[in-house]
CSV table of C-alpha atoms in Angstrom, one decimal:
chain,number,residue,atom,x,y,z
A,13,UNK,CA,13.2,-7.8,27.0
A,14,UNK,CA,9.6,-8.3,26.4
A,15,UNK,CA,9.1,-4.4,26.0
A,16,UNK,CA,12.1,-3.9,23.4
A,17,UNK,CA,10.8,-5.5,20.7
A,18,UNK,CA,6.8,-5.4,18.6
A,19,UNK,CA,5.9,-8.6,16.2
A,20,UNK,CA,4.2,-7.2,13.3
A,21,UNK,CA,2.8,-9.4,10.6
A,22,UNK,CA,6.5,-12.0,11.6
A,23,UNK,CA,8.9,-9.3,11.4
A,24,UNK,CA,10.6,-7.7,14.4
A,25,UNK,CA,10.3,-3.9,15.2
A,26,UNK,CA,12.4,-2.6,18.1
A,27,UNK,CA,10.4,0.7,19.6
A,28,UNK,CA,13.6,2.5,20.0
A,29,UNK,CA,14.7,2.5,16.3
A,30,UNK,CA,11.7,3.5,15.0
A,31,UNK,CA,11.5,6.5,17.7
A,32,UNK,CA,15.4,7.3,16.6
A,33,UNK,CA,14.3,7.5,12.9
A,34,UNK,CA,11.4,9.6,13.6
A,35,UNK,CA,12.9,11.5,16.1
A,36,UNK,CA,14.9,12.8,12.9
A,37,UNK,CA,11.9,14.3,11.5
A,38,UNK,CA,9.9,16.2,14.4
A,39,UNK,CA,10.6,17.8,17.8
A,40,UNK,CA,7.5,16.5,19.7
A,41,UNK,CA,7.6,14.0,22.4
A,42,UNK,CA,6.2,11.1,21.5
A,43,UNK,CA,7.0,7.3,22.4
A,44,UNK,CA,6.3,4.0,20.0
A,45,UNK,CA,4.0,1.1,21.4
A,46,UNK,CA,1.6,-1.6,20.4
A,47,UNK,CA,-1.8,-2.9,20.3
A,48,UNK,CA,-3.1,-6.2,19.4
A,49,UNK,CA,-3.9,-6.6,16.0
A,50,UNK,CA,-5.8,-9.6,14.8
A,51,UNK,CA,-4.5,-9.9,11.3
A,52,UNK,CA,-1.2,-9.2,12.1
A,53,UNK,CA,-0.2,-10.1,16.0
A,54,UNK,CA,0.8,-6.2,17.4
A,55,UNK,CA,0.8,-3.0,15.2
A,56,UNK,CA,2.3,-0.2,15.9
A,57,UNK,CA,0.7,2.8,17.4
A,58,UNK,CA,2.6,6.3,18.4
A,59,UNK,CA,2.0,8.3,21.0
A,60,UNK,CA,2.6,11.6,21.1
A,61,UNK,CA,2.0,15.0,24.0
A,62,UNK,CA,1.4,17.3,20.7
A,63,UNK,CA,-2.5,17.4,19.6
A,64,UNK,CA,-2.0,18.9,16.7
A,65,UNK,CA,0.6,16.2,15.2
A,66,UNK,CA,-2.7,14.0,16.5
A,67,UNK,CA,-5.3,16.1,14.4
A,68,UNK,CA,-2.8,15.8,10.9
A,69,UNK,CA,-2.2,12.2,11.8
A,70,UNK,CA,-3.0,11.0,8.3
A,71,UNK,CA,-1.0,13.3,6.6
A,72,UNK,CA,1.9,12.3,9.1
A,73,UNK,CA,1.9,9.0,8.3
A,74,UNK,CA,1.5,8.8,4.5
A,75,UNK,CA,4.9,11.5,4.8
A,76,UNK,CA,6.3,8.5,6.8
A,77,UNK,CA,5.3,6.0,4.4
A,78,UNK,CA,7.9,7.2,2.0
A,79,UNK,CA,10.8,7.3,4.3
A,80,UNK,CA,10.6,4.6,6.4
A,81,UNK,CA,10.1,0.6,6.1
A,82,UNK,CA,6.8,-0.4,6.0
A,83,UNK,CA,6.5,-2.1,9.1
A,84,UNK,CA,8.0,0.5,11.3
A,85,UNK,CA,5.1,3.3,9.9
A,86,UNK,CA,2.5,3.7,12.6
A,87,UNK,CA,-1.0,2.4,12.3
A,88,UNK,CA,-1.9,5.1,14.4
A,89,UNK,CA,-1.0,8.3,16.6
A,90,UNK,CA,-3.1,9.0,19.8
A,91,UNK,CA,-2.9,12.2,22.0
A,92,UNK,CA,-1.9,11.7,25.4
A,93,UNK,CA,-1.3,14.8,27.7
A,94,UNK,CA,1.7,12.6,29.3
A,95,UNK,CA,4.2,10.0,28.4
A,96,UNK,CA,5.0,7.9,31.9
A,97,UNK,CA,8.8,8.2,32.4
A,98,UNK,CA,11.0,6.9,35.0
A,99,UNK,CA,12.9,9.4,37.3
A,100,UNK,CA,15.6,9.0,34.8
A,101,UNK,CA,13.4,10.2,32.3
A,102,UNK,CA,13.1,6.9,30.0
A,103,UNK,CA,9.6,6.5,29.0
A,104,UNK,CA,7.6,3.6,31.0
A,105,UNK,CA,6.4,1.4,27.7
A,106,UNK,CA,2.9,-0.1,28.0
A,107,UNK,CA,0.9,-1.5,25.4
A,108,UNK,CA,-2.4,-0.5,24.5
């Protein structure tokens, strides 16, 4: 499915494995998407309902920099005061 799976720089990133392995490290609610990227096609953006996860985004992602592969690591963590979900409560993926 086209929204299962991000092309970042040739390699495939599924959202959903990269939500599982951060999922391991916090408790907020946050969902993995895209955005286009010129250099390298999509990149990977998280978006999380926690502002201050947000605020300490840099310090966020250089911890996940040393845990998980390169191109699942976000580019970037925007604050959202919702994450669309379905009535089944699976988010609604969009890309930014």
């Amino acid at each position: 499915r086209y929204d299962n799976v991000i092309i970042s720089g040739g390699k495939k990133v599924f959202p959903e494995d990269v939500e599982r392995m951060i999922g391991r490290k916090i408790d907020s609610t946050f969902m993995i998407t895209s955005r286009s990227n010129k250099k390298w096609g999509e990149e990977i953006v998280m978006i999380t309902t926690d502002p201050e996860l947000a605020k300490g985004k840099e310090e966020f992602m250089a911890g996940l920099k040393t845990t998980l592969p390169e191109e699942c690591v976000p580019k970037d963590i925007i604050f959202r005061q919702d994450i669309p979900q379905t009535e089944n409560g699976k988010y609604i993926r969009f890309r930014l």
